[in-house]
């Protein structure tokens, strides 16, 4: 027969055991796909976007799994050392769910624009939260990811430091900040003029640069043919193509840059058409890439580094 003392001891032991094994859901997180219960201090985080990977690394959280960097093998060079213990989960558009499941994550971070169709499968593996989209929204998304991870202060500090850099660059540029900046992406599949609602477009705007009238649009981009080359005009042109130096994109780029309409642009004739890294200015999409883009601007304009 159990005594009252032994019964009490068993009850305490049972409560202690269930406390150890049962997940503690402390918060409801509202996100692009609904509302999800998220544990108070997730430790095994999986991230399914390039910008999200950069964000959570900057917040001090190392993901157990992440999708490959675009044009990375599997990660961008500036992230390789930071992701040494991270498992490659395929791409943003083709997530390897079987490998993901073996990681036993306690939180999955993705984006509706990429992974809406597999949201239910992801949610069956672990609590999953999603941003609405990616790209120009990287700072808002970083703030959201921080709130999910309980790292609001870290995000505020990181974004304030980035804002301070853009202000310092604005001041150092002097009258050069009034240059009208054109941005173009050359690709064998489609060539686009990039407008203001892009990763690099919003950073240029944050610094204070102007855009040519034909590109002064709160939109993402527009696909163009060679007849539209005159719309690429600006005081300075930043353009990018694949960073991998593969034959097809390089041949395509050379073909566009040899066109008489391109060579007739005033910025081209003045030596102010500058090739920049597609990874840094476009596909990286997060805070590490953003700082590298600021490094590029400082070098191109001959400014002292504001890196701290």
Short mmCIF file of N, CA and C in Angstrom, two decimals, residues 55 58-60 138-139 142-143 146 151-166 206 287 291 308:
data_model
loop_
_atom_site.label_atom_id
_atom_site.label_comp_id
_atom_site.label_asym_id
_atom_site.label_seq_id
_atom_site.Cartn_x
_atom_site.Cartn_y
_atom_site.Cartn_z
N UNK A 55 19.82 36.94 -41.63
CA UNK A 55 19.20 37.62 -40.50
C UNK A 55 19.45 36.88 -39.19
N UNK A 58 22.98 36.99 -37.97
CA UNK A 58 23.31 38.29 -37.38
C UNK A 58 22.69 38.45 -36.00
N UNK A 59 21.63 37.72 -35.72
CA UNK A 59 20.98 37.77 -34.42
C UNK A 59 21.64 36.84 -33.41
N UNK A 60 22.64 36.09 -33.87
CA UNK A 60 23.36 35.20 -32.96
C UNK A 60 22.79 33.81 -32.87
N UNK A 138 13.60 43.08 -46.39
CA UNK A 138 14.52 42.33 -45.53
C UNK A 138 14.62 42.91 -44.12
N UNK A 139 14.51 44.22 -43.97
CA UNK A 139 14.63 44.80 -42.62
C UNK A 139 13.38 44.50 -41.79
N UNK A 142 13.60 40.86 -40.87
CA UNK A 142 14.57 40.61 -39.80
C UNK A 142 13.95 40.94 -38.43
N UNK A 143 13.19 42.02 -38.38
CA UNK A 143 12.50 42.38 -37.14
C UNK A 143 11.50 41.30 -36.75
N UNK A 146 13.32 38.18 -35.50
CA UNK A 146 13.83 38.45 -34.16
C UNK A 146 12.73 38.29 -33.12
N UNK A 151 14.66 37.79 -29.89
CA UNK A 151 15.89 38.56 -30.01
C UNK A 151 15.61 39.97 -30.55
N UNK A 152 14.58 40.60 -30.03
CA UNK A 152 14.18 41.93 -30.50
C UNK A 152 15.29 42.96 -30.30
N UNK A 153 15.95 42.90 -29.18
CA UNK A 153 16.99 43.89 -28.89
C UNK A 153 18.16 43.75 -29.86
N UNK A 154 18.52 42.50 -30.18
CA UNK A 154 19.63 42.27 -31.10
C UNK A 154 19.31 42.83 -32.50
N UNK A 155 18.06 42.64 -32.94
CA UNK A 155 17.66 43.16 -34.24
C UNK A 155 17.67 44.68 -34.26
N UNK A 156 17.15 45.27 -33.20
CA UNK A 156 17.13 46.74 -33.13
C UNK A 156 18.54 47.31 -33.20
N UNK A 157 19.48 46.67 -32.51
CA UNK A 157 20.86 47.14 -32.51
C UNK A 157 21.49 47.00 -33.90
N UNK A 158 21.28 45.84 -34.53
CA UNK A 158 21.88 45.59 -35.84
C UNK A 158 21.32 46.54 -36.90
N UNK A 159 20.02 46.76 -36.88
CA UNK A 159 19.41 47.63 -37.89
C UNK A 159 19.74 49.10 -37.64
N UNK A 160 19.88 49.48 -36.38
CA UNK A 160 20.29 50.85 -36.07
C UNK A 160 21.71 51.11 -36.57
N UNK A 161 22.58 50.11 -36.44
CA UNK A 161 23.96 50.25 -36.92
C UNK A 161 23.98 50.38 -38.44
N UNK A 162 23.13 49.62 -39.12
CA UNK A 162 23.06 49.73 -40.58
C UNK A 162 22.54 51.11 -40.99
N UNK A 163 21.53 51.58 -40.31
CA UNK A 163 20.97 52.90 -40.60
C UNK A 163 22.02 53.99 -40.39
N UNK A 164 22.82 53.84 -39.34
CA UNK A 164 23.88 54.82 -39.06
C UNK A 164 24.91 54.83 -40.19
N UNK A 165 25.22 53.64 -40.73
CA UNK A 165 26.16 53.59 -41.86
C UNK A 165 25.61 54.33 -43.08
N UNK A 166 24.34 54.10 -43.40
CA UNK A 166 23.77 54.76 -44.58
C UNK A 166 23.76 56.27 -44.41
N UNK A 206 17.69 54.54 -49.22
CA UNK A 206 17.98 54.83 -47.81
C UNK A 206 19.20 55.73 -47.69
N UNK A 287 21.26 41.10 -44.24
CA UNK A 287 22.04 42.17 -43.65
C UNK A 287 23.53 42.06 -43.93
N UNK A 291 25.57 45.12 -45.90
CA UNK A 291 26.81 45.79 -45.49
C UNK A 291 27.88 45.69 -46.57
N UNK A 308 32.40 49.15 -38.73
CA UNK A 308 32.83 49.12 -37.32
C UNK A 308 32.82 47.70 -36.82
#
